[in-house]
Short mmCIF file of C-alpha atoms in Angstrom, two decimals:
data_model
loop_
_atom_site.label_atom_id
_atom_site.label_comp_id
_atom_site.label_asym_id
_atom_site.label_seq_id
_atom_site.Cartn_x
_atom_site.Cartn_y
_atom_site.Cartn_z
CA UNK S 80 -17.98 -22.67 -35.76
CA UNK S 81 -20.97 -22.26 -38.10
CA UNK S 82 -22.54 -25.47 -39.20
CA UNK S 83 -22.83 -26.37 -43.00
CA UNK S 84 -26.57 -24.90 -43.32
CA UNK S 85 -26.31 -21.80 -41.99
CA UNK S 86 -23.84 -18.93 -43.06
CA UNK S 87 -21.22 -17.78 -41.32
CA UNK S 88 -21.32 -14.64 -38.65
CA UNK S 89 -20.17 -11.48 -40.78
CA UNK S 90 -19.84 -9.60 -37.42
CA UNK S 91 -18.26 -10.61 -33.91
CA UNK S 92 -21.33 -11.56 -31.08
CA UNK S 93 -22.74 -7.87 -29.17
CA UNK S 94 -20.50 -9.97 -26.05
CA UNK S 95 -17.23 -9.89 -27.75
CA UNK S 96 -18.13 -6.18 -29.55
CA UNK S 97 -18.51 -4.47 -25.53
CA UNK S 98 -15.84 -6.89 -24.54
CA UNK S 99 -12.79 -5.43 -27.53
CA UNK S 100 -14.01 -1.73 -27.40
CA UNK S 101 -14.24 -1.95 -22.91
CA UNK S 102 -10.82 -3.41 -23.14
CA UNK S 103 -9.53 -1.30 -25.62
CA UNK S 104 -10.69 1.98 -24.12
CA UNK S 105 -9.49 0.07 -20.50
CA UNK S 106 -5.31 -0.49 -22.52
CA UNK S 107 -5.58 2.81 -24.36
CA UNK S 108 -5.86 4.74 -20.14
CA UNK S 109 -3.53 2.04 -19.41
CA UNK S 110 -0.82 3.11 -21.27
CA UNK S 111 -1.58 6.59 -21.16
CA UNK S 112 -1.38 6.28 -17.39
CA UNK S 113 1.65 4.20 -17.61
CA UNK S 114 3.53 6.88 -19.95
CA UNK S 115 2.38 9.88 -17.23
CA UNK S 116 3.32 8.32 -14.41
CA UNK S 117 7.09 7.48 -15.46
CA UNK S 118 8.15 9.73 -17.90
CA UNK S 119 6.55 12.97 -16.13
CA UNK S 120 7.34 14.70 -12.27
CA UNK S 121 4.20 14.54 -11.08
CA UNK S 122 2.79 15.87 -7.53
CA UNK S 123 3.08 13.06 -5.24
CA UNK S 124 -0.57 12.94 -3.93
CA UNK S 125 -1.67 13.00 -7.85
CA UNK S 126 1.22 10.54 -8.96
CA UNK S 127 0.04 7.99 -5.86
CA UNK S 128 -3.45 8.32 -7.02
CA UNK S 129 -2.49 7.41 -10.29
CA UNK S 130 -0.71 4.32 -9.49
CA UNK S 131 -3.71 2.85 -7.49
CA UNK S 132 -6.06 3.62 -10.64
CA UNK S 133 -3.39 2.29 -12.63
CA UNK S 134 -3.05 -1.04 -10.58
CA UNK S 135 -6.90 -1.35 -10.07
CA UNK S 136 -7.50 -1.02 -13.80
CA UNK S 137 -4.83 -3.68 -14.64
CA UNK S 138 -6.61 -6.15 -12.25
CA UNK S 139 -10.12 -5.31 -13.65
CA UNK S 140 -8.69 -5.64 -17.41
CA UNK S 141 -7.21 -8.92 -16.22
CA UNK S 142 -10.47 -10.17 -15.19
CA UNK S 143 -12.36 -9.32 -18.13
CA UNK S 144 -9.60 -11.44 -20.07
CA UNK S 145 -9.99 -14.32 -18.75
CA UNK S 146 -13.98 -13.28 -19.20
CA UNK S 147 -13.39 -12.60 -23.41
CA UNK S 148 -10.77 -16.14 -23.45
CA UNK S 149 -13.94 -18.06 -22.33
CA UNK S 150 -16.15 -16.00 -24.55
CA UNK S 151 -14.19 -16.15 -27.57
CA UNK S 152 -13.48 -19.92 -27.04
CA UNK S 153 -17.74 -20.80 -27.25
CA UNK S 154 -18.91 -18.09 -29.53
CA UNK S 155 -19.30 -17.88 -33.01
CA UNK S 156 -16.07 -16.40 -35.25
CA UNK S 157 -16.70 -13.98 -38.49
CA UNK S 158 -14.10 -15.50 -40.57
CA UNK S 159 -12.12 -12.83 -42.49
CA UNK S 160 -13.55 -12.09 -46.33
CA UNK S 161 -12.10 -13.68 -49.31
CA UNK S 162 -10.47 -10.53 -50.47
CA UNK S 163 -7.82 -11.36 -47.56
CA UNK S 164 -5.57 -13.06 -49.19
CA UNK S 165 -3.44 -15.92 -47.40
CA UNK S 166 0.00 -14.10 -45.80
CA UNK S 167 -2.39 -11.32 -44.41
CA UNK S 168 -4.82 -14.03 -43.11
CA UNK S 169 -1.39 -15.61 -41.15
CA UNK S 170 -0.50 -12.40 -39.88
CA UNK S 171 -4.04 -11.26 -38.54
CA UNK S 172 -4.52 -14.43 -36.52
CA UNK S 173 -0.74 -13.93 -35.73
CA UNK S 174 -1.59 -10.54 -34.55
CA UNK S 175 -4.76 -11.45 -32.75
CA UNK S 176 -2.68 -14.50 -31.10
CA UNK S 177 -0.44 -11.30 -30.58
CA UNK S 178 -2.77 -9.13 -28.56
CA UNK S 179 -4.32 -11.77 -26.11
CA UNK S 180 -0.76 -12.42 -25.04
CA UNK S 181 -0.05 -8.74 -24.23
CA UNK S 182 -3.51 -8.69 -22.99
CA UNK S 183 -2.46 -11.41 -20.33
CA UNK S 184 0.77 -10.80 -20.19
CA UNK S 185 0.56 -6.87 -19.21
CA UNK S 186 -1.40 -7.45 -15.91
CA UNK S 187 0.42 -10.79 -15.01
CA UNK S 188 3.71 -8.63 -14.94
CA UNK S 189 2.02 -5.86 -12.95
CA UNK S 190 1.10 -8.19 -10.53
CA UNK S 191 4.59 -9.80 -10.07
CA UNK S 192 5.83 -6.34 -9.88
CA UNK S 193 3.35 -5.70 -7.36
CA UNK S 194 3.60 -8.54 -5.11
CA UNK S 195 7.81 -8.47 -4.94
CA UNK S 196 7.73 -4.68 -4.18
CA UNK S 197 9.62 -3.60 -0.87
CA UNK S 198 6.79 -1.18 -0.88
CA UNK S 199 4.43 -3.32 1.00
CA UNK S 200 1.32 -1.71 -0.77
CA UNK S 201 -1.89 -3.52 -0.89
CA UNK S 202 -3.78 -3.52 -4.42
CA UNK S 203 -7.19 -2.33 -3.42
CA UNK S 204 -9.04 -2.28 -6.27
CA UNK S 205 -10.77 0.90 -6.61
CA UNK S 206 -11.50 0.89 -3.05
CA UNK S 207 -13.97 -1.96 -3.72
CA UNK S 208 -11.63 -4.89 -2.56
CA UNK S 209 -8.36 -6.31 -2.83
CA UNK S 210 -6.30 -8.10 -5.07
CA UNK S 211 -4.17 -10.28 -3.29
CA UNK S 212 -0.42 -10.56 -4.14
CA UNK S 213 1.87 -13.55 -4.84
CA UNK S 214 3.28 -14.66 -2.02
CA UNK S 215 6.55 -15.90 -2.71
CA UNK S 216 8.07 -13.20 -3.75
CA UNK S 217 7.66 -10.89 -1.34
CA UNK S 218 9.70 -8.03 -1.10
CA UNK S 219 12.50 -9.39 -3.63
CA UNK S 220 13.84 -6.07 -5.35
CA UNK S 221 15.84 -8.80 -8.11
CA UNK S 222 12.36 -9.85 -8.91
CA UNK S 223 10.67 -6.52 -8.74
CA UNK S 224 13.22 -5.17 -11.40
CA UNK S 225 13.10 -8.25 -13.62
CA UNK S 226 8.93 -7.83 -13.38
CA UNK S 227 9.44 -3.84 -13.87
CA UNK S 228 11.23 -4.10 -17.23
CA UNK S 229 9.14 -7.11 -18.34
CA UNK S 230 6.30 -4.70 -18.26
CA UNK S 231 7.88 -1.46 -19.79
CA UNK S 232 9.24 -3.26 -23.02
CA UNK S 233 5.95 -5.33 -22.87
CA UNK S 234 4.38 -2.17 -22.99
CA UNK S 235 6.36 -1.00 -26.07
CA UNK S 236 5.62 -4.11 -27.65
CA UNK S 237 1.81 -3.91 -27.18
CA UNK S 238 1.55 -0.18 -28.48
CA UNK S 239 2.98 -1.63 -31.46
CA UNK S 240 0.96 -4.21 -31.75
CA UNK S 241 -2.45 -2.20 -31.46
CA UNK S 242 -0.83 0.17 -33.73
CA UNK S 243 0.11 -2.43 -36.45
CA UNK S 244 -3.78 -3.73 -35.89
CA UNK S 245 -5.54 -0.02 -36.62
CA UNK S 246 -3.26 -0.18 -39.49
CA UNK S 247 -4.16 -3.35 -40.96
CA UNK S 248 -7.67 -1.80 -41.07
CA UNK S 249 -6.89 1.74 -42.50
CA UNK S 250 -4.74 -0.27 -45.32
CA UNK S 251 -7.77 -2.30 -46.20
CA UNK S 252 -10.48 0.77 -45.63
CA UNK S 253 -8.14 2.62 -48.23
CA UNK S 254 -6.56 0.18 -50.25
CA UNK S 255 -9.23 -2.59 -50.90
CA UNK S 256 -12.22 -0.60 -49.94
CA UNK S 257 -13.01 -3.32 -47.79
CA UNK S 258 -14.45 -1.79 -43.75
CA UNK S 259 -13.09 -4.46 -41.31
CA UNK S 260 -14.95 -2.02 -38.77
CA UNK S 261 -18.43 -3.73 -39.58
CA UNK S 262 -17.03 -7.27 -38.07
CA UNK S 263 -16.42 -5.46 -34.87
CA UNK S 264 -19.86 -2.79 -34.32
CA UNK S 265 -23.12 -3.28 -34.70
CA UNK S 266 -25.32 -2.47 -37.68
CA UNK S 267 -23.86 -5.55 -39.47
CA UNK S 268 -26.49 -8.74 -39.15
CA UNK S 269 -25.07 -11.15 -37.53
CA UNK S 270 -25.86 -13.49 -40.59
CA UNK S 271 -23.30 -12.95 -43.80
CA UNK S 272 -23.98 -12.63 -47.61
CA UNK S 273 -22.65 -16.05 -49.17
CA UNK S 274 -19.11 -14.50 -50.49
CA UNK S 275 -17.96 -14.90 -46.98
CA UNK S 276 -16.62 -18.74 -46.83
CA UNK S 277 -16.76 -20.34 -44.13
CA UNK S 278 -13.21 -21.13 -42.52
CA UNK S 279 -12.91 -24.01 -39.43
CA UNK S 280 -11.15 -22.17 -37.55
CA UNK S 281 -11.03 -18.83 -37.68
CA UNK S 282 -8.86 -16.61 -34.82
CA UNK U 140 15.48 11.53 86.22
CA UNK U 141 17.92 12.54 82.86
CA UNK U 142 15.60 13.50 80.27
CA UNK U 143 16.60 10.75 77.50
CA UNK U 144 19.03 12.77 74.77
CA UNK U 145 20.55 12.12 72.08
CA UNK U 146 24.06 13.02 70.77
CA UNK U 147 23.57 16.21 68.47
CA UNK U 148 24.52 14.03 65.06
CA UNK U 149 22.13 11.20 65.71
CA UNK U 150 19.45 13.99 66.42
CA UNK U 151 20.72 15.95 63.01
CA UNK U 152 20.50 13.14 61.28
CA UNK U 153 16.81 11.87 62.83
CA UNK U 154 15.15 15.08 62.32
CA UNK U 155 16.59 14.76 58.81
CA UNK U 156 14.98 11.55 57.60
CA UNK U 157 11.98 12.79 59.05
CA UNK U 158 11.35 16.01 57.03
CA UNK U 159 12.58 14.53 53.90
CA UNK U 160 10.58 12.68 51.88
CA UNK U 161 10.91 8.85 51.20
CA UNK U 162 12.88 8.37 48.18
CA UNK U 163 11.31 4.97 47.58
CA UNK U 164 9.44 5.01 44.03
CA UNK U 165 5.54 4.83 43.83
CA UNK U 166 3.84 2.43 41.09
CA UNK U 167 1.56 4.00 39.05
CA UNK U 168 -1.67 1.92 37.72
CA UNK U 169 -2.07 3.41 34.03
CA UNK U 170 -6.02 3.67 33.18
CA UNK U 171 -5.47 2.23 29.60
CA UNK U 172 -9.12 2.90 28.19
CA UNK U 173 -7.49 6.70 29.15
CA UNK U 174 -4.75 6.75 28.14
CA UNK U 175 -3.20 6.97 24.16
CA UNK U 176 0.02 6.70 22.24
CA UNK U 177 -0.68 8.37 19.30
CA UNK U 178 1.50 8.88 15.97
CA UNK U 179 0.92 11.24 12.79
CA UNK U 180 2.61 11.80 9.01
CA UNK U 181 2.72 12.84 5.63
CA UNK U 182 2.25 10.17 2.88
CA UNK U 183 2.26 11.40 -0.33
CA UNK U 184 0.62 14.90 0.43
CA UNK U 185 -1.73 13.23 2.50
CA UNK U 186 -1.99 13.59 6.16
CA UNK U 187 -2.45 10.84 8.55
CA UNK U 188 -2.85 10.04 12.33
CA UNK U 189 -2.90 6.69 14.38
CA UNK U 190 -2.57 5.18 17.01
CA UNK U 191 -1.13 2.07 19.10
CA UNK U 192 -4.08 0.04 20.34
CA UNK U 193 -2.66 -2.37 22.45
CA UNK U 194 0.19 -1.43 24.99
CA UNK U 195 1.62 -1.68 28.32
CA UNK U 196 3.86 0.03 30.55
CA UNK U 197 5.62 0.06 34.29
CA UNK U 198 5.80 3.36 36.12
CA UNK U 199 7.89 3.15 39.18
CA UNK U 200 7.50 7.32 39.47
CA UNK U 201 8.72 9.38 42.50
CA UNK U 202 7.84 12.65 41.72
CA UNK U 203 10.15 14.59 43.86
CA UNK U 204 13.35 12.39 43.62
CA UNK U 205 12.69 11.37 39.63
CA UNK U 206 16.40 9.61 40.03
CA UNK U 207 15.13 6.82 41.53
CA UNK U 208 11.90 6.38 39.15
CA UNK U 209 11.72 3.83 36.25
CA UNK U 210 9.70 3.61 33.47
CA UNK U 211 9.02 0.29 31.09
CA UNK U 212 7.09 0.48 28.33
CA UNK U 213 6.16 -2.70 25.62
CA UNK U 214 3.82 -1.79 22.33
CA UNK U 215 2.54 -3.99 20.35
CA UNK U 216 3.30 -2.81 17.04
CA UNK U 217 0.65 -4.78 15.28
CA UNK U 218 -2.03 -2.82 16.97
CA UNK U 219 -1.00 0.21 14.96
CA UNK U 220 -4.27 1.51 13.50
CA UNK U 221 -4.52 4.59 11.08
CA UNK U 222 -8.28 3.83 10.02
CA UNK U 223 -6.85 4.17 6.68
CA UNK U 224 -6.97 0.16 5.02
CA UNK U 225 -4.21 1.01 2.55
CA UNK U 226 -1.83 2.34 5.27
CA UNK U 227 -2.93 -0.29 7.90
CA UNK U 228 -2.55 -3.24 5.28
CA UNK U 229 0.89 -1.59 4.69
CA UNK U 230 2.17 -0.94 8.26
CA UNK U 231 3.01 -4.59 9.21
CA UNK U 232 5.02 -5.43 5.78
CA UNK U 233 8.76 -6.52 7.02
CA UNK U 234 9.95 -2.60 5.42
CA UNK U 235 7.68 -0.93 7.95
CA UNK U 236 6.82 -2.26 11.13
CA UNK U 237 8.03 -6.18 9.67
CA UNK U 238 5.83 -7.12 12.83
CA UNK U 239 6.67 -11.14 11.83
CA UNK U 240 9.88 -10.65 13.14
CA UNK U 241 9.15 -7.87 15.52
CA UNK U 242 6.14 -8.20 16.80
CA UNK U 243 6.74 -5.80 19.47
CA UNK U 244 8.40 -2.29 20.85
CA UNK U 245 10.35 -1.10 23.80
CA UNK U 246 11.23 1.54 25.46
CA UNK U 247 13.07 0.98 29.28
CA UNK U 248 13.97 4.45 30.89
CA UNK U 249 17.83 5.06 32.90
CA UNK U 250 17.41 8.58 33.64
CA UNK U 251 14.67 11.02 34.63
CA UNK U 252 15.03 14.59 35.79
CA UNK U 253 12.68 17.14 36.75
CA UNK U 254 13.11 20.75 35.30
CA UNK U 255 10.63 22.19 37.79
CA UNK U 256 7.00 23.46 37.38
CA UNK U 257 5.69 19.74 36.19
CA UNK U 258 8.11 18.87 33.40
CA UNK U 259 10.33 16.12 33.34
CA UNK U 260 13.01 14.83 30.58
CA UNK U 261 13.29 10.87 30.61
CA UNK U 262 16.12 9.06 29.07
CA UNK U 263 16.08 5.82 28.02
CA UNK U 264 16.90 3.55 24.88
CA UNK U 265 13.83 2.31 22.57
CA UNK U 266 13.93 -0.52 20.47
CA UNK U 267 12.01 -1.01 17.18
CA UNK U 268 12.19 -3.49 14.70
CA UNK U 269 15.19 -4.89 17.35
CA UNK U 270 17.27 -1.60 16.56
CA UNK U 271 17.63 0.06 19.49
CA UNK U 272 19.07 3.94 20.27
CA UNK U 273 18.92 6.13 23.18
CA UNK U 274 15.60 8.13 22.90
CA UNK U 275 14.94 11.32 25.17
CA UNK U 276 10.83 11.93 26.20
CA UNK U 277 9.78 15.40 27.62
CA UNK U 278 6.65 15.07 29.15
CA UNK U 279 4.69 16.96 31.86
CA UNK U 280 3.08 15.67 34.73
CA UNK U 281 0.09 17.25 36.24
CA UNK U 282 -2.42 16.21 39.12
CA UNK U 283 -5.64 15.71 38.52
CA UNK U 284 -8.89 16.27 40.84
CA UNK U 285 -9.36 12.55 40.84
CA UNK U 286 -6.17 12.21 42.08
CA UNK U 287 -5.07 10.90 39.34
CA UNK U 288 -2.19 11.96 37.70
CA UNK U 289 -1.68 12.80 33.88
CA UNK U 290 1.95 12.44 31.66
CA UNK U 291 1.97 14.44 28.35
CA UNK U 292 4.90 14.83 26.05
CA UNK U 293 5.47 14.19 22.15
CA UNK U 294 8.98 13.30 21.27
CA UNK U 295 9.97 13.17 17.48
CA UNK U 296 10.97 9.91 15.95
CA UNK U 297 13.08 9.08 12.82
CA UNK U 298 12.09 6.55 11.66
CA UNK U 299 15.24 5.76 9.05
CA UNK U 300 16.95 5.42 12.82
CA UNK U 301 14.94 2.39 13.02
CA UNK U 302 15.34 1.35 9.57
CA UNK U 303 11.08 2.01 9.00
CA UNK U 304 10.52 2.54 5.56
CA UNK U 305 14.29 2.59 4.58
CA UNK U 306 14.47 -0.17 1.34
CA UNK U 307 10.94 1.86 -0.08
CA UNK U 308 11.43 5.81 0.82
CA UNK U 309 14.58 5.83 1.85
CA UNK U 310 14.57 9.71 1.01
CA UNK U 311 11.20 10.62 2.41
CA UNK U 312 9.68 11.48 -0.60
CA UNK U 313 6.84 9.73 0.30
CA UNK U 314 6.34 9.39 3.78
CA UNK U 315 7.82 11.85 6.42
CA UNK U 316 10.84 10.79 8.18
CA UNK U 317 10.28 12.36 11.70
CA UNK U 318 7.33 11.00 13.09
CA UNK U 319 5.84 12.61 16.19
CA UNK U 320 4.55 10.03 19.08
CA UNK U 321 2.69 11.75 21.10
CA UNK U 322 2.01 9.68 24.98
CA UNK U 323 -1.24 10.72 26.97
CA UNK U 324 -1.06 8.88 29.64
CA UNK U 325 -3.71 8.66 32.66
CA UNK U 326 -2.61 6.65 35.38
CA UNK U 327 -3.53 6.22 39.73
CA UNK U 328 -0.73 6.06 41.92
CA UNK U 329 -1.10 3.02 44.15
CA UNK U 330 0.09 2.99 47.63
#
C-alpha cells in the first residue's frame, strides 16, 4: 500500500503487467484448445498432441499463479479512479476475486482429472519434466467424471468472467472516457496525478 | 559251440531301439544377451516398438519327437521398455500391464508339433495380468554354425483377451488391439 507521502501507483508494477498479459494469452490457448479438442473429431495423433500441450500449459499457468498470488500480495496496487463509483468498485474486486479463483481453480481440476484417469498417462510437461499426479485417486472413473465436469462448467464460467472483465473496460473506454488499459501497460508512470485517492486496500 | 541267438521279436525289437532315436528331451541353455522378445503398436497414429528386458525360460526341446518337449517361459513385465518415457511411464499403470499386482508373465507349453522343414506350432496357455488363455506360437528352428540353435516366430496378441488397456481404449481407438510379440531366441543345447 502506498504510504501517506507518496502518491499512489496509477499503473500495475512491469511484474504483474508480463504476469496478466502471459497468463492471459496462456487461458485465451487454453480454452481455445479446450473447445478443439472436445467439441471437434480431430486426427488422433493431432488430438493426442493437443492434450499434452493442453495439460503442460495448465501446469505451467498453475505455476505462474501461485508466482502472481505472491506478487500481487507484496507489490504496490493502482487503486481504481474516483470516477468508479462504489457498486462498480464491489464488483471489480468481486470480479478480480473472480478470476484468481478460476485461475486456480482451472488447473487444480485438470490435475484431479488427470491423476484419477484409468488412462495411466504421465503429465510431462512439454517434454521438459513431469508433473506428478495425486495419488489417491488413482484410476477412480467416479472421480475422473466429477473432476471432468468441474472443469467444463468451470470453463464456461471463466469465459464469462474474462468476458464480463473486457467489458467493464470497453463500458468505461466508451461511456466515461476513462482507459482502464493504462493501469495494466506501460507508458503510464508508475507515480499518479493527485485525483487518484489512495484506497487501503485495493484488489 | 551255438552261436548265441536271439528269438526273432527280441532281435526286432533290439535293432529297433537302436536305430531310433532317444525320445528323451534335450535342455537348451538360452544365450539371453542374444536373444529378444520384442513387441510393436499403434498409439494414436504413432508407431512404436519394445521390448521385454528381463526374462527367462525352460526349453526341454527334442527336435525330432517335439511331443515329448516342454517349454516354460516367465517375463517380467516391468522390464517392458519402449524408449518412449510417456509410453514406459504408462505401461506399468494397473489398466496396462498393472505390474503391482502382476508383476510377472507366463507362458507353459502342452503341445508341440513339427510341420517339417524347421517349423514347429507350440501350444500352450499364457497368463497376463493373471488371465490366462490358450495361446498357439509358430516358430522356426534353425541350426546354426556355432551349433547353436535359433527359434523365430511372432504370434499376434489381443490384448483386450488379457484385459490390457480395456477400462481406457476399450475400442482401440488409440492403441492397437493385436499386438505382435515377436521371440528371437538363441540358445546351446546342453548334453
Amino acid at each position: 500500500m502506498a504510504s501517506p507521502d507518496s502518491p499512489p501507483p496509477a499503473r500495475y508494477h512491469s511484474v504483474s503487467i508480463a504476469l496478466h498479459w502471459l497468463m492471459a494469452l496462456g487461458f485465451f490457448l487454453m480454452l481455445g484448445s479446450g473447445v478443439v479438442m472436445t467439441q471437434f473429431e480431430l486426427e488422433k495423433s493431432f488430438m493426442f498432441q493437443l492434450y499434452q500441450w493442453h495439460k503442460s500449459g495448465g501446469v505451467l499457468l498453475l505455476l505462474a499463479f501461485i508466482l502472481r498470488v505472491i506478487w500481487r500480495l507484496i507489490s504496490h496496487i493502482p487503486p481504481l479512479p474516483d470516477a468508479v463509483s462504489g457498486w462498480e468498485r464491489r464488483a471489480a474486486h468481486a470480479g478480480h476475486a473472480a478470476l484468481y479463483g478460476f485461475m486456480l481453480a482451472m488447473p487444480l481440476s485438470g490435475w484431479v482429472m488427470v491423476s484419477a484417469s484409468v488412462f495411466g498417462l504421465p503429465t510431462m510437461v512439454f517434454g521438459w519434466f513431469e508433473w506428478p499426479h495425486i495419488p489417491w485417486v488413482e484410476s477412480d472413473k467416479q472421480i475422473e467424471d466429477m473432476a471432468h465436469s468441474a472443469h467444463y462448467y468451470l470453463a464456461i464460467m471463466f469465459g464469462l468472467t474474462i468476458a464480463a472483465h473486457i467489458a467493464g473496460t470497453v463500458k468505461h473506454a466508451v461511456f466515461e472516457k476513462e482507459n482502464l488499459l493504462t493501469r495494466m501497460w506501460w507508458g503510464t508512470p508508475r507515480q499518479s496525478a493527485p485525483q487518484y485517492r489512495e484506497e487501503s486496500c485495493d484488489h | 559251440m551255438r552261436p548265441l541267438t536271439l528269438p526273432l521279436p527280441a532281435f526286432a525289437t533290439l535293432l529297433v531301439l537302436l536305430v531310433t532315436t532317444p525320445a528323451v528331451a534335450t535342455d537348451y541353455k538360452i544365450d539371453y544377451a542374444n536373444s529378444q522378445i520384442t513387441f510393436s503398436g499403434m498409439h494414436a497414429g504413432n508407431h512404436f516398438t519394445g521390448e521385454f528386458q528381463n526374462w527367462q525360460a525352460a526349453i526341454d526341446f527334442n527336435r525330432d519327437n517335439p511331443t515329448s518337449s516342454k517349454v516354460t517361459a516367465s517375463i517380467d513385465m516391468t522390464s517392458a521398455h519402449t524408449g518412449n518415457t510417456t509410453y514406459d511411464k504408462t505401461l506399468p499403470k494397473p489398466d496396462w500391464f498393472a505390474v503391482n499386482n502382476h508383476p510377472g508373465a507366463t507362458f507353459t507349453s502342452t503341445t508341440i508339433t513339427g510341420k517339417g522343414d524347421h517349423r514347429y506350432h507350440m501350444d500352450g496357455t499364457l497368463t497376463i495380468r493373471g488371465i490366462s488363455h490358450p495361446q498357439a506360437f509358430d516358430f522356426t528352428l534353425r541350426e546354426q554354425e556355432s551349433g547353436q540353435v535359433r527359434a523365430q516366430g511372432e504370434v499376434m496378441i489381443d490384448r483386450l483377451a488379457y484385459d490390457i488397456g480395456k477400462g481406457s481404449d476399450p475400442k482401440a481407438e488409440w492403441v492397437s488391439r493385436n499386438i505382435p510379440v515377436t521371440i528371437d531366441v538363441l540358445a546351446t543345447p546342453t548334453p
